[in-house]
CHARMM-style PDB file with segment names, atoms N, HN, CA, C and O in Angstrom:
ATOM      1  N   ALA     1     -73.710  32.283 -39.091  1.00  0.00      PROA
ATOM      2  CA  ALA     1     -73.439  33.722 -38.830  1.00  0.00      PROA
ATOM      3  C   ALA     1     -71.977  33.919 -39.080  1.00  0.00      PROA
ATOM      4  O   ALA     1     -71.156  33.001 -39.095  1.00  0.00      PROA
ATOM      5  N   MET     2     -71.632  35.578 -39.337  1.00  0.00      PROA
ATOM      6  HN  MET     2     -72.299  36.323 -39.325  1.00  0.00      PROA
ATOM      7  CA  MET     2     -70.383  35.848 -39.390  1.00  0.00      PROA
ATOM      8  C   MET     2     -70.323  37.156 -38.673  1.00  0.00      PROA
ATOM      9  O   MET     2     -71.253  37.945 -38.841  1.00  0.00      PROA
ATOM     10  N   VAL     3     -69.295  37.477 -37.865  1.00  0.00      PROA
ATOM     11  HN  VAL     3     -68.540  36.836 -37.729  1.00  0.00      PROA
ATOM     12  CA  VAL     3     -69.248  38.445 -37.000  1.00  0.00      PROA
ATOM     13  C   VAL     3     -67.975  39.401 -37.500  1.00  0.00      PROA
ATOM     14  O   VAL     3     -66.827  38.969 -37.402  1.00  0.00      PROA
ATOM     15  N   LEU     4     -68.200  40.495 -37.946  1.00  0.00      PROA
ATOM     16  HN  LEU     4     -69.133  40.847 -38.025  1.00  0.00      PROA
ATOM     17  CA  LEU     4     -67.197  41.428 -38.329  1.00  0.00      PROA
ATOM     18  C   LEU     4     -66.832  42.474 -37.530  1.00  0.00      PROA
ATOM     19  O   LEU     4     -66.940  43.583 -38.055  1.00  0.00      PROA
ATOM     20  N   GLY     5     -66.462  42.435 -36.494  1.00  0.00      PROA
ATOM     21  HN  GLY     5     -66.375  41.535 -36.067  1.00  0.00      PROA
ATOM     22  CA  GLY     5     -66.710  43.656 -35.283  1.00  0.00      PROA
ATOM     23  C   GLY     5     -66.044  43.416 -33.880  1.00  0.00      PROA
ATOM     24  O   GLY     5     -66.047  42.312 -33.335  1.00  0.00      PROA
ATOM     25  N   PRO     6     -65.498  44.496 -33.364  1.00  0.00      PROA
ATOM     26  CA  PRO     6     -65.303  45.764 -33.849  1.00  0.00      PROA
ATOM     27  C   PRO     6     -64.022  45.637 -34.784  1.00  0.00      PROA
ATOM     28  O   PRO     6     -63.005  45.133 -34.307  1.00  0.00      PROA
ATOM     29  N   LEU     7     -64.039  46.009 -35.897  1.00  0.00      PROA
ATOM     30  HN  LEU     7     -64.865  46.418 -36.285  1.00  0.00      PROA
ATOM     31  CA  LEU     7     -62.877  46.041 -36.854  1.00  0.00      PROA
ATOM     32  C   LEU     7     -62.217  47.580 -37.333  1.00  0.00      PROA
ATOM     33  O   LEU     7     -62.763  48.579 -37.801  1.00  0.00      PROA
ATOM     34  N   ASN     8     -60.865  47.291 -37.008  1.00  0.00      PROA
ATOM     35  HN  ASN     8     -60.421  46.479 -36.629  1.00  0.00      PROA
ATOM     36  CA  ASN     8     -59.699  48.186 -37.111  1.00  0.00      PROA
ATOM     37  C   ASN     8     -58.997  48.026 -37.983  1.00  0.00      PROA
ATOM     38  O   ASN     8     -57.822  47.700 -37.815  1.00  0.00      PROA
ATOM     39  N   GLY     9     -59.667  48.262 -39.434  1.00  0.00      PROA
ATOM     40  HN  GLY     9     -60.622  48.527 -39.571  1.00  0.00      PROA
ATOM     41  CA  GLY     9     -58.987  48.083 -40.521  1.00  0.00      PROA
ATOM     42  C   GLY     9     -59.916  48.016 -41.975  1.00  0.00      PROA
ATOM     43  O   GLY     9     -60.899  48.748 -42.090  1.00  0.00      PROA
ATOM     44  N   ALA    10     -59.637  47.368 -42.724  1.00  0.00      PROA
ATOM     45  HN  ALA    10     -58.838  46.774 -42.630  1.00  0.00      PROA
ATOM     46  CA  ALA    10     -60.625  47.316 -44.023  1.00  0.00      PROA
ATOM     47  C   ALA    10     -60.678  45.902 -44.460  1.00  0.00      PROA
ATOM     48  O   ALA    10     -59.883  45.167 -43.873  1.00  0.00      PROA
ATOM     49  N   ILE    11     -61.334  45.424 -45.240  1.00  0.00      PROA
ATOM     50  HN  ILE    11     -61.980  46.021 -45.716  1.00  0.00      PROA
ATOM     51  CA  ILE    11     -61.478  44.490 -45.890  1.00  0.00      PROA
ATOM     52  C   ILE    11     -61.284  44.426 -47.196  1.00  0.00      PROA
ATOM     53  O   ILE    11     -62.210  44.996 -47.774  1.00  0.00      PROA
ATOM     54  N   ASP    12     -60.350  43.907 -48.059  1.00  0.00      PROA
ATOM     55  HN  ASP    12     -59.598  43.444 -47.590  1.00  0.00      PROA
ATOM     56  CA  ASP    12     -60.163  44.323 -49.180  1.00  0.00      PROA
ATOM     57  C   ASP    12     -60.533  43.135 -50.374  1.00  0.00      PROA
ATOM     58  O   ASP    12     -60.487  43.454 -51.562  1.00  0.00      PROA
ATOM     59  N   GLU    13     -60.902  41.740 -49.954  1.00  0.00      PROA
ATOM     60  HN  GLU    13     -60.939  41.481 -48.989  1.00  0.00      PROA
ATOM     61  CA  GLU    13     -61.386  40.989 -50.698  1.00  0.00      PROA
ATOM     62  C   GLU    13     -61.974  40.056 -49.843  1.00  0.00      PROA
ATOM     63  O   GLU    13     -61.356  39.785 -48.814  1.00  0.00      PROA
ATOM     64  N   LEU    14     -63.296  39.381 -50.112  1.00  0.00      PROA
ATOM     65  HN  LEU    14     -63.798  39.601 -50.948  1.00  0.00      PROA
ATOM     66  CA  LEU    14     -64.299  38.477 -49.457  1.00  0.00      PROA
ATOM     67  C   LEU    14     -64.536  37.646 -50.332  1.00  0.00      PROA
ATOM     68  O   LEU    14     -64.860  38.048 -51.449  1.00  0.00      PROA
ATOM     69  N   ARG    15     -64.406  35.826 -49.971  1.00  0.00      PROA
ATOM     70  HN  ARG    15     -64.143  35.500 -49.064  1.00  0.00      PROA
ATOM     71  CA  ARG    15     -64.473  35.114 -50.594  1.00  0.00      PROA
ATOM     72  C   ARG    15     -65.670  34.002 -50.076  1.00  0.00      PROA
ATOM     73  O   ARG    15     -65.422  33.340 -49.067  1.00  0.00      PROA
ATOM     74  N   VAL    16     -66.744  33.844 -50.664  1.00  0.00      PROA
ATOM     75  HN  VAL    16     -66.946  34.381 -51.483  1.00  0.00      PROA
ATOM     76  CA  VAL    16     -67.669  33.010 -49.894  1.00  0.00      PROA
ATOM     77  C   VAL    16     -67.549  31.579 -51.022  1.00  0.00      PROA
ATOM     78  O   VAL    16     -67.651  31.531 -52.248  1.00  0.00      PROA
ATOM     79  N   SER    17     -67.281  30.457 -49.955  1.00  0.00      PROA
ATOM     80  HN  SER    17     -67.199  30.495 -48.960  1.00  0.00      PROA
ATOM     81  CA  SER    17     -67.138  29.311 -50.741  1.00  0.00      PROA
ATOM     82  C   SER    17     -68.190  28.077 -50.191  1.00  0.00      PROA
ATOM     83  O   SER    17     -68.758  28.120 -49.100  1.00  0.00      PROA
ATOM     84  N   ASP    18     -68.307  27.115 -51.054  1.00  0.00      PROA
ATOM     85  HN  ASP    18     -67.845  27.080 -51.940  1.00  0.00      PROA
ATOM     86  CA  ASP    18     -69.341  26.162 -50.872  1.00  0.00      PROA
ATOM     87  C   ASP    18     -68.600  24.722 -49.839  1.00  0.00      PROA
ATOM     88  O   ASP    18     -69.211  23.662 -49.700  1.00  0.00      PROA
ATOM     89  N   VAL    19     -67.461  24.943 -49.325  1.00  0.00      PROA
ATOM     90  HN  VAL    19     -66.965  25.804 -49.438  1.00  0.00      PROA
ATOM     91  CA  VAL    19     -66.434  24.300 -48.774  1.00  0.00      PROA
ATOM     92  C   VAL    19     -65.862  25.065 -47.509  1.00  0.00      PROA
ATOM     93  O   VAL    19     -65.891  26.295 -47.509  1.00  0.00      PROA
ATOM     94  N   GLN    20     -65.417  24.469 -46.588  1.00  0.00      PROA
ATOM     95  HN  GLN    20     -65.393  23.469 -46.588  1.00  0.00      PROA
ATOM     96  CA  GLN    20     -64.470  24.675 -45.451  1.00  0.00      PROA
ATOM     97  C   GLN    20     -62.917  24.555 -46.270  1.00  0.00      PROA
ATOM     98  O   GLN    20     -62.364  23.631 -46.867  1.00  0.00      PROA
ATOM     99  N   ARG    21     -62.562  25.873 -45.991  1.00  0.00      PROA
ATOM    100  HN  ARG    21     -63.011  26.624 -45.507  1.00  0.00      PROA
ATOM    101  CA  ARG    21     -61.246  26.061 -46.839  1.00  0.00      PROA
ATOM    102  C   ARG    21     -59.977  25.873 -45.561  1.00  0.00      PROA
ATOM    103  O   ARG    21     -58.944  25.211 -45.664  1.00  0.00      PROA
ATOM    104  N   TYR    22     -60.301  26.434 -44.734  1.00  0.00      PROA
ATOM    105  HN  TYR    22     -61.140  26.971 -44.651  1.00  0.00      PROA
ATOM    106  CA  TYR    22     -59.187  26.283 -43.319  1.00  0.00      PROA
ATOM    107  C   TYR    22     -59.763  25.746 -42.559  1.00  0.00      PROA
ATOM    108  O   TYR    22     -60.947  25.929 -42.275  1.00  0.00      PROA
ATOM    109  N   SER    23     -58.704  24.658 -41.893  1.00  0.00      PROA
ATOM    110  HN  SER    23     -57.742  24.510 -42.124  1.00  0.00      PROA
ATOM    111  CA  SER    23     -59.412  23.716 -40.525  1.00  0.00      PROA
ATOM    112  C   SER    23     -58.288  24.072 -39.435  1.00  0.00      PROA
ATOM    113  O   SER    23     -58.548  23.905 -38.243  1.00  0.00      PROA
ATOM    114  N   GLU    24     -57.193  24.502 -39.793  1.00  0.00      PROA
ATOM    115  HN  GLU    24     -56.982  24.638 -40.761  1.00  0.00      PROA
ATOM    116  CA  GLU    24     -56.208  24.912 -38.530  1.00  0.00      PROA
ATOM    117  C   GLU    24     -55.725  26.296 -39.073  1.00  0.00      PROA
ATOM    118  O   GLU    24     -56.360  27.065 -39.794  1.00  0.00      PROA
ATOM    119  N   GLY    25     -54.514  26.440 -38.591  1.00  0.00      PROA
ATOM    120  HN  GLY    25     -53.998  25.815 -38.005  1.00  0.00      PROA
ATOM    121  CA  GLY    25     -53.684  27.815 -38.851  1.00  0.00      PROA
ATOM    122  C   GLY    25     -53.949  28.137 -40.087  1.00  0.00      PROA
ATOM    123  O   GLY    25     -54.065  27.373 -41.046  1.00  0.00      PROA
ATOM    124  N   PHE    26     -54.077  29.653 -40.051  1.00  0.00      PROA
ATOM    125  HN  PHE    26     -53.983  30.273 -39.272  1.00  0.00      PROA
ATOM    126  CA  PHE    26     -54.499  30.114 -41.381  1.00  0.00      PROA
ATOM    127  C   PHE    26     -53.720  31.287 -41.424  1.00  0.00      PROA
ATOM    128  O   PHE    26     -53.920  32.124 -40.544  1.00  0.00      PROA
ATOM    129  N   ALA    27     -52.731  31.535 -42.429  1.00  0.00      PROA
ATOM    130  HN  ALA    27     -52.568  30.855 -43.144  1.00  0.00      PROA
ATOM    131  CA  ALA    27     -51.913  32.543 -43.114  1.00  0.00      PROA
ATOM    132  C   ALA    27     -52.352  32.812 -44.373  1.00  0.00      PROA
ATOM    133  O   ALA    27     -52.336  32.065 -45.352  1.00  0.00      PROA
ATOM    134  N   PRO    28     -52.866  34.274 -44.250  1.00  0.00      PROA
ATOM    135  CA  PRO    28     -53.406  34.822 -45.487  1.00  0.00      PROA
ATOM    136  C   PRO    28     -52.375  34.936 -46.567  1.00  0.00      PROA
ATOM    137  O   PRO    28     -51.188  34.965 -46.244  1.00  0.00      PROA
ATOM    138  N   PRO    29     -52.735  35.004 -47.829  1.00  0.00      PROA
ATOM    139  CA  PRO    29     -52.176  35.236 -49.044  1.00  0.00      PROA
ATOM    140  C   PRO    29     -51.640  36.550 -49.101  1.00  0.00      PROA
ATOM    141  O   PRO    29     -52.421  37.485 -48.921  1.00  0.00      PROA
ATOM    142  N   PRO    30     -49.864  36.891 -49.426  1.00  0.00      PROA
ATOM    143  CA  PRO    30     -49.734  38.156 -49.809  1.00  0.00      PROA
ATOM    144  C   PRO    30     -50.733  39.344 -50.179  1.00  0.00      PROA
ATOM    145  O   PRO    30     -51.518  39.087 -51.091  1.00  0.00      PROA
ATOM    146  N   ARG    31     -50.805  40.490 -49.654  1.00  0.00      PROA
ATOM    147  HN  ARG    31     -50.167  40.699 -48.913  1.00  0.00      PROA
ATOM    148  CA  ARG    31     -51.753  41.502 -50.107  1.00  0.00      PROA
ATOM    149  C   ARG    31     -51.950  42.020 -51.253  1.00  0.00      PROA
ATOM    150  O   ARG    31     -52.922  42.741 -51.481  1.00  0.00      PROA
ATOM    151  N   HSD    32     -50.872  41.661 -52.304  1.00  0.00      PROA
ATOM    152  HN  HSD    32     -50.083  41.075 -52.119  1.00  0.00      PROA
ATOM    153  CA  HSD    32     -50.286  42.196 -53.744  1.00  0.00      PROA
ATOM    154  C   HSD    32     -51.114  40.880 -54.484  1.00  0.00      PROA
ATOM    155  O   HSD    32     -51.275  41.112 -55.682  1.00  0.00      PROA
ATOM    156  N   ARG    33     -51.579  39.781 -54.125  1.00  0.00      PROA
ATOM    157  HN  ARG    33     -51.448  39.592 -53.152  1.00  0.00      PROA
ATOM    158  CA  ARG    33     -51.873  38.831 -54.628  1.00  0.00      PROA
ATOM    159  C   ARG    33     -53.620  38.762 -54.825  1.00  0.00      PROA
ATOM    160  O   ARG    33     -54.210  38.700 -53.746  1.00  0.00      PROA
ATOM    161  N   ALA    34     -54.190  38.764 -55.619  1.00  0.00      PROA
ATOM    162  HN  ALA    34     -53.711  38.814 -56.495  1.00  0.00      PROA
ATOM    163  CA  ALA    34     -55.726  38.946 -55.630  1.00  0.00      PROA
ATOM    164  C   ALA    34     -56.138  37.341 -55.527  1.00  0.00      PROA
ATOM    165  O   ALA    34     -55.484  36.553 -56.210  1.00  0.00      PROA
ATOM    166  N   LEU    35     -57.096  36.896 -54.777  1.00  0.00      PROA
ATOM    167  HN  LEU    35     -57.627  37.536 -54.223  1.00  0.00      PROA
ATOM    168  CA  LEU    35     -57.833  35.890 -54.719  1.00  0.00      PROA
ATOM    169  C   LEU    35     -58.521  35.186 -56.119  1.00  0.00      PROA
ATOM    170  O   LEU    35     -59.067  35.943 -56.921  1.00  0.00      PROA
ATOM    171  N   ARG    36     -58.489  34.098 -56.319  1.00  0.00      PROA
ATOM    172  HN  ARG    36     -58.045  33.483 -55.667  1.00  0.00      PROA
ATOM    173  CA  ARG    36     -58.870  33.460 -57.594  1.00  0.00      PROA
ATOM    174  C   ARG    36     -59.902  32.896 -57.604  1.00  0.00      PROA
ATOM    175  O   ARG    36     -59.861  32.134 -56.637  1.00  0.00      PROA
ATOM    176  N   PRO    37     -61.115  32.756 -58.260  1.00  0.00      PROA
ATOM    177  CA  PRO    37     -61.855  31.997 -58.308  1.00  0.00      PROA
ATOM    178  C   PRO    37     -61.908  30.571 -58.509  1.00  0.00      PROA
ATOM    179  O   PRO    37     -61.479  30.294 -59.629  1.00  0.00      PROA
ATOM    180  N   ASP    38     -62.340  29.372 -57.725  1.00  0.00      PROA
ATOM    181  HN  ASP    38     -62.689  29.597 -56.815  1.00  0.00      PROA
ATOM    182  CA  ASP    38     -62.259  27.942 -58.133  1.00  0.00      PROA
ATOM    183  C   ASP    38     -63.898  27.559 -58.546  1.00  0.00      PROA
ATOM    184  O   ASP    38     -64.862  28.267 -58.837  1.00  0.00      PROA
ATOM    185  N   THR    39     -63.700  26.054 -58.416  1.00  0.00      PROA
ATOM    186  HN  THR    39     -62.916  25.479 -58.179  1.00  0.00      PROA
ATOM    187  CA  THR    39     -65.323  25.676 -58.615  1.00  0.00      PROA
ATOM    188  C   THR    39     -65.979  25.528 -57.238  1.00  0.00      PROA
ATOM    189  O   THR    39     -67.186  25.282 -57.249  1.00  0.00      PROA
ATOM    190  N   ASN    40     -65.455  25.625 -56.228  1.00  0.00      PROA
ATOM    191  HN  ASN    40     -64.476  25.824 -56.219  1.00  0.00      PROA
ATOM    192  CA  ASN    40     -66.196  25.986 -55.072  1.00  0.00      PROA
ATOM    193  C   ASN    40     -66.393  27.519 -54.608  1.00  0.00      PROA
ATOM    194  O   ASN    40     -66.753  27.805 -53.466  1.00  0.00      PROA
ATOM    195  N   THR    41     -66.129  28.441 -55.572  1.00  0.00      PROA
ATOM    196  HN  THR    41     -65.836  28.209 -56.499  1.00  0.00      PROA
ATOM    197  CA  THR    41     -66.520  29.812 -54.965  1.00  0.00      PROA
ATOM    198  C   THR    41     -67.723  30.199 -55.585  1.00  0.00      PROA
ATOM    199  O   THR    41     -67.945  30.072 -56.790  1.00  0.00      PROA
ATOM    200  N   ARG    42     -68.551  30.705 -54.696  1.00  0.00      PROA
ATOM    201  HN  ARG    42     -68.370  30.808 -53.718  1.00  0.00      PROA
ATOM    202  CA  ARG    42     -69.829  30.961 -54.874  1.00  0.00      PROA
ATOM    203  C   ARG    42     -69.972  32.768 -55.111  1.00  0.00      PROA
ATOM    204  O   ARG    42     -70.824  33.266 -55.847  1.00  0.00      PROA
ATOM    205  N   ALA    43     -69.127  33.429 -54.459  1.00  0.00      PROA
ATOM    206  HN  ALA    43     -68.434  33.024 -53.861  1.00  0.00      PROA
ATOM    207  CA  ALA    43     -69.230  34.817 -54.584  1.00  0.00      PROA
ATOM    208  C   ALA    43     -67.545  35.299 -54.312  1.00  0.00      PROA
ATOM    209  O   ALA    43     -66.877  34.613 -53.538  1.00  0.00      PROA
ATOM    210  N   LEU    44     -67.043  36.268 -54.859  1.00  0.00      PROA
ATOM    211  HN  LEU    44     -67.586  36.825 -55.487  1.00  0.00      PROA
ATOM    212  CA  LEU    44     -65.483  36.698 -54.943  1.00  0.00      PROA
ATOM    213  C   LEU    44     -65.832  38.096 -54.686  1.00  0.00      PROA
ATOM    214  O   LEU    44     -66.663  38.452 -55.521  1.00  0.00      PROA
ATOM    215  N   LEU    45     -65.559  38.945 -53.941  1.00  0.00      PROA
ATOM    216  HN  LEU    45     -64.884  38.656 -53.263  1.00  0.00      PROA
ATOM    217  CA  LEU    45     -65.475  40.696 -54.204  1.00  0.00      PROA
ATOM    218  C   LEU    45     -64.443  40.988 -53.788  1.00  0.00      PROA
ATOM    219  O   LEU    45     -63.945  40.782 -52.681  1.00  0.00      PROA
ATOM    220  N   HSD    46     -63.906  41.702 -55.038  1.00  0.00      PROA
ATOM    221  HN  HSD    46     -64.311  41.870 -55.937  1.00  0.00      PROA
ATOM    222  CA  HSD    46     -62.933  42.618 -54.932  1.00  0.00      PROA
ATOM    223  C   HSD    46     -63.090  43.903 -54.735  1.00  0.00      PROA
ATOM    224  O   HSD    46     -63.635  44.491 -55.670  1.00  0.00      PROA
ATOM    225  N   PHE    47     -62.769  44.580 -53.758  1.00  0.00      PROA
ATOM    226  HN  PHE    47     -62.326  44.103 -52.999  1.00  0.00      PROA
ATOM    227  CA  PHE    47     -63.474  45.858 -53.138  1.00  0.00      PROA
ATOM    228  C   PHE    47     -62.361  47.021 -53.437  1.00  0.00      PROA
ATOM    229  O   PHE    47     -61.591  47.570 -52.649  1.00  0.00      PROA
ATOM    230  N   GLU    48     -62.597  47.269 -55.304  1.00  0.00      PROA
ATOM    231  HN  GLU    48     -63.223  46.823 -55.944  1.00  0.00      PROA
ATOM    232  CA  GLU    48     -61.848  48.111 -55.987  1.00  0.00      PROA
ATOM    233  C   GLU    48     -62.300  49.176 -56.639  1.00  0.00      PROA
ATOM    234  O   GLU    48     -61.740  49.573 -57.661  1.00  0.00      PROA
ATOM    235  N   GLY    49     -63.319  49.737 -56.151  1.00  0.00      PROA
ATOM    236  HN  GLY    49     -63.774  49.414 -55.321  1.00  0.00      PROA
ATOM    237  CA  GLY    49     -64.160  50.547 -56.835  1.00  0.00      PROA
ATOM    238  C   GLY    49     -65.364  50.101 -57.481  1.00  0.00      PROA
ATOM    239  O   GLY    49     -66.412  50.334 -56.879  1.00  0.00      PROA
ATOM    240  N   ASN    50     -65.425  49.496 -58.607  1.00  0.00      PROA
ATOM    241  HN  ASN    50     -64.573  49.306 -59.096  1.00  0.00      PROA
ATOM    242  CA  ASN    50     -66.718  48.859 -59.256  1.00  0.00      PROA
ATOM    243  C   ASN    50     -66.501  47.466 -58.473  1.00  0.00      PROA
ATOM    244  O   ASN    50     -65.578  47.065 -57.764  1.00  0.00      PROA
ATOM    245  N   LEU    51     -67.754  46.872 -58.893  1.00  0.00      PROA
ATOM    246  HN  LEU    51     -68.504  47.198 -59.468  1.00  0.00      PROA
ATOM    247  CA  LEU    51     -67.877  45.682 -57.601  1.00  0.00      PROA
ATOM    248  C   LEU    51     -68.443  44.249 -58.757  1.00  0.00      PROA
ATOM    249  O   LEU    51     -69.630  43.935 -58.837  1.00  0.00      PROA
ATOM    250  N   ALA    52     -67.577  43.702 -59.377  1.00  0.00      PROA
ATOM    251  HN  ALA    52     -66.612  43.958 -59.312  1.00  0.00      PROA
ATOM    252  CA  ALA    52     -67.589  42.409 -60.076  1.00  0.00      PROA
ATOM    253  C   ALA    52     -67.868  40.976 -59.428  1.00  0.00      PROA
ATOM    254  O   ALA    52     -66.879  40.294 -59.159  1.00  0.00      PROA
ATOM    255  N   VAL    53     -69.215  40.438 -59.140  1.00  0.00      PROA
ATOM    256  HN  VAL    53     -70.018  40.992 -59.359  1.00  0.00      PROA
ATOM    257  CA  VAL    53     -69.314  39.385 -58.568  1.00  0.00      PROA
ATOM    258  C   VAL    53     -69.271  38.149 -59.169  1.00  0.00      PROA
ATOM    259  O   VAL    53     -69.986  37.839 -60.122  1.00  0.00      PROA
ATOM    260  N   VAL    54     -68.311  37.302 -58.552  1.00  0.00      PROA
ATOM    261  HN  VAL    54     -67.731  37.554 -57.778  1.00  0.00      PROA
ATOM    262  CA  VAL    54     -67.899  36.166 -59.583  1.00  0.00      PROA
ATOM    263  C   VAL    54     -68.398  35.108 -58.830  1.00  0.00      PROA
ATOM    264  O   VAL    54     -68.327  35.099 -57.602  1.00  0.00      PROA
ATOM    265  N   ASN    55     -69.022  33.998 -59.650  1.00  0.00      PROA
ATOM    266  HN  ASN    55     -69.079  34.005 -60.649  1.00  0.00      PROA
ATOM    267  CA  ASN    55     -69.505  32.682 -59.127  1.00  0.00      PROA
ATOM    268  C   ASN    55     -68.921  31.880 -59.802  1.00  0.00      PROA
ATOM    269  O   ASN    55     -68.881  32.031 -61.023  1.00  0.00      PROA
ATOM    270  N   GLY    56     -68.315  30.816 -59.181  1.00  0.00      PROA
ATOM    271  HN  GLY    56     -68.348  30.693 -58.189  1.00  0.00      PROA
ATOM    272  CA  GLY    56     -67.326  29.404 -59.359  1.00  0.00      PROA
ATOM    273  C   GLY    56     -66.161  29.995 -60.227  1.00  0.00      PROA
ATOM    274  O   GLY    56     -65.676  31.125 -60.168  1.00  0.00      PROA
ATOM    275  N   ALA    57     -65.853  29.011 -60.996  1.00  0.00      PROA
ATOM    276  HN  ALA    57     -66.247  28.093 -61.043  1.00  0.00      PROA
ATOM    277  CA  ALA    57     -64.969  29.552 -61.833  1.00  0.00      PROA
ATOM    278  C   ALA    57     -65.346  29.941 -63.510  1.00  0.00      PROA
ATOM    279  O   ALA    57     -64.569  30.050 -64.459  1.00  0.00      PROA
ATOM    280  N   GLU    58     -66.767  30.089 -63.466  1.00  0.00      PROA
ATOM    281  HN  GLU    58     -67.398  30.000 -62.696  1.00  0.00      PROA
ATOM    282  CA  GLU    58     -67.339  30.561 -64.681  1.00  0.00      PROA
ATOM    283  C   GLU    58     -67.013  31.713 -64.901  1.00  0.00      PROA
ATOM    284  O   GLU    58     -66.807  31.986 -66.084  1.00  0.00      PROA
ATOM    285  N   GLY    59     -66.862  32.688 -63.987  1.00  0.00      PROA
ATOM    286  HN  GLY    59     -67.029  32.465 -63.026  1.00  0.00      PROA
ATOM    287  CA  GLY    59     -66.619  34.156 -64.296  1.00  0.00      PROA
ATOM    288  C   GLY    59     -67.676  34.894 -63.894  1.00  0.00      PROA
ATOM    289  O   GLY    59     -68.644  34.481 -63.255  1.00  0.00      PROA
ATOM    290  N   VAL    60     -67.389  36.468 -64.443  1.00  0.00      PROA
ATOM    291  HN  VAL    60     -66.602  36.803 -64.962  1.00  0.00      PROA
ATOM    292  CA  VAL    60     -68.286  37.389 -63.881  1.00  0.00      PROA
ATOM    293  C   VAL    60     -70.030  37.280 -63.943  1.00  0.00      PROA
ATOM    294  O   VAL    60     -70.599  37.272 -65.035  1.00  0.00      PROA
ATOM    295  N   THR    61     -70.673  37.212 -62.850  1.00  0.00      PROA
ATOM    296  HN  THR    61     -70.211  37.219 -61.964  1.00  0.00      PROA
ATOM    297  CA  THR    61     -72.209  36.929 -62.898  1.00  0.00      PROA
ATOM    298  C   THR    61     -73.011  38.104 -62.539  1.00  0.00      PROA
ATOM    299  O   THR    61     -74.230  37.927 -62.553  1.00  0.00      PROA
ATOM    300  N   GLY    62     -72.541  39.362 -62.193  1.00  0.00      PROA
ATOM    301  HN  GLY    62     -71.551  39.505 -62.182  1.00  0.00      PROA
ATOM    302  CA  GLY    62     -73.055  40.340 -61.508  1.00  0.00      PROA
ATOM    303  C   GLY    62     -72.250  41.625 -61.634  1.00  0.00      PROA
ATOM    304  O   GLY    62     -71.028  41.659 -61.782  1.00  0.00      PROA
ATOM    305  N   GLN    63     -73.014  42.617 -61.564  1.00  0.00      PROA
ATOM    306  HN  GLN    63     -74.006  42.589 -61.443  1.00  0.00      PROA
ATOM    307  CA  GLN    63     -71.986  43.925 -61.411  1.00  0.00      PROA
ATOM    308  C   GLN    63     -72.880  44.796 -60.295  1.00  0.00      PROA
ATOM    309  O   GLN    63     -74.085  44.739 -60.050  1.00  0.00      PROA
ATOM    310  N   GLY    64     -72.032  45.460 -59.827  1.00  0.00      PROA
ATOM    311  HN  GLY    64     -71.053  45.506 -60.026  1.00  0.00      PROA
ATOM    312  CA  GLY    64     -72.030  46.502 -58.638  1.00  0.00      PROA
ATOM    313  C   GLY    64     -71.208  47.436 -58.583  1.00  0.00      PROA
ATOM    314  O   GLY    64     -70.242  47.525 -59.341  1.00  0.00      PROA
ATOM    315  N   GLU    65     -71.534  48.371 -57.545  1.00  0.00      PROA
ATOM    316  HN  GLU    65     -72.319  48.299 -56.930  1.00  0.00      PROA
ATOM    317  CA  GLU    65     -70.503  49.619 -57.500  1.00  0.00      PROA
ATOM    318  C   GLU    65     -70.160  49.762 -55.808  1.00  0.00      PROA
ATOM    319  O   GLU    65     -71.148  49.658 -55.081  1.00  0.00      PROA
ATOM    320  N   VAL    66     -69.166  49.936 -55.304  1.00  0.00      PROA
ATOM    321  HN  VAL    66     -68.363  50.021 -55.894  1.00  0.00      PROA
ATOM    322  CA  VAL    66     -68.650  50.042 -53.765  1.00  0.00      PROA
ATOM    323  C   VAL    66     -68.664  51.637 -53.420  1.00  0.00      PROA
ATOM    324  O   VAL    66     -67.826  52.431 -53.848  1.00  0.00      PROA
ATOM    325  N   LYS    67     -69.602  51.919 -52.694  1.00  0.00      PROA
ATOM    326  HN  LYS    67     -70.282  51.274 -52.346  1.00  0.00      PROA
ATOM    327  CA  LYS    67     -69.331  53.398 -52.465  1.00  0.00      PROA
ATOM    328  C   LYS    67     -69.066  53.594 -51.011  1.00  0.00      PROA
ATOM    329  OT1 LYS    67     -68.819  54.719 -50.574  1.00  0.00      PROA
TER     330      LYS     67
END
C-alpha cells in the first residue's frame, strides 16, 4: 500500500521498481535532474503535460495525458 497524504506540494516524478531502492537515509536527487529508467524500473512517470510510461530500460511502452 502507498499513502500520499495529506500532501502539501506536488509530485514531479514517480518511479515504480521491482527492487527496494533505499533502505536507510534518503536524499532525493536534485530537482533539475530527471530520473532515468534502468532494468529494475517497471514504470517511470514524468508529470510534464504528456505522459509517457516507461518500462525498464527498453523505452516508452505507453502514452497518456496528465490533466
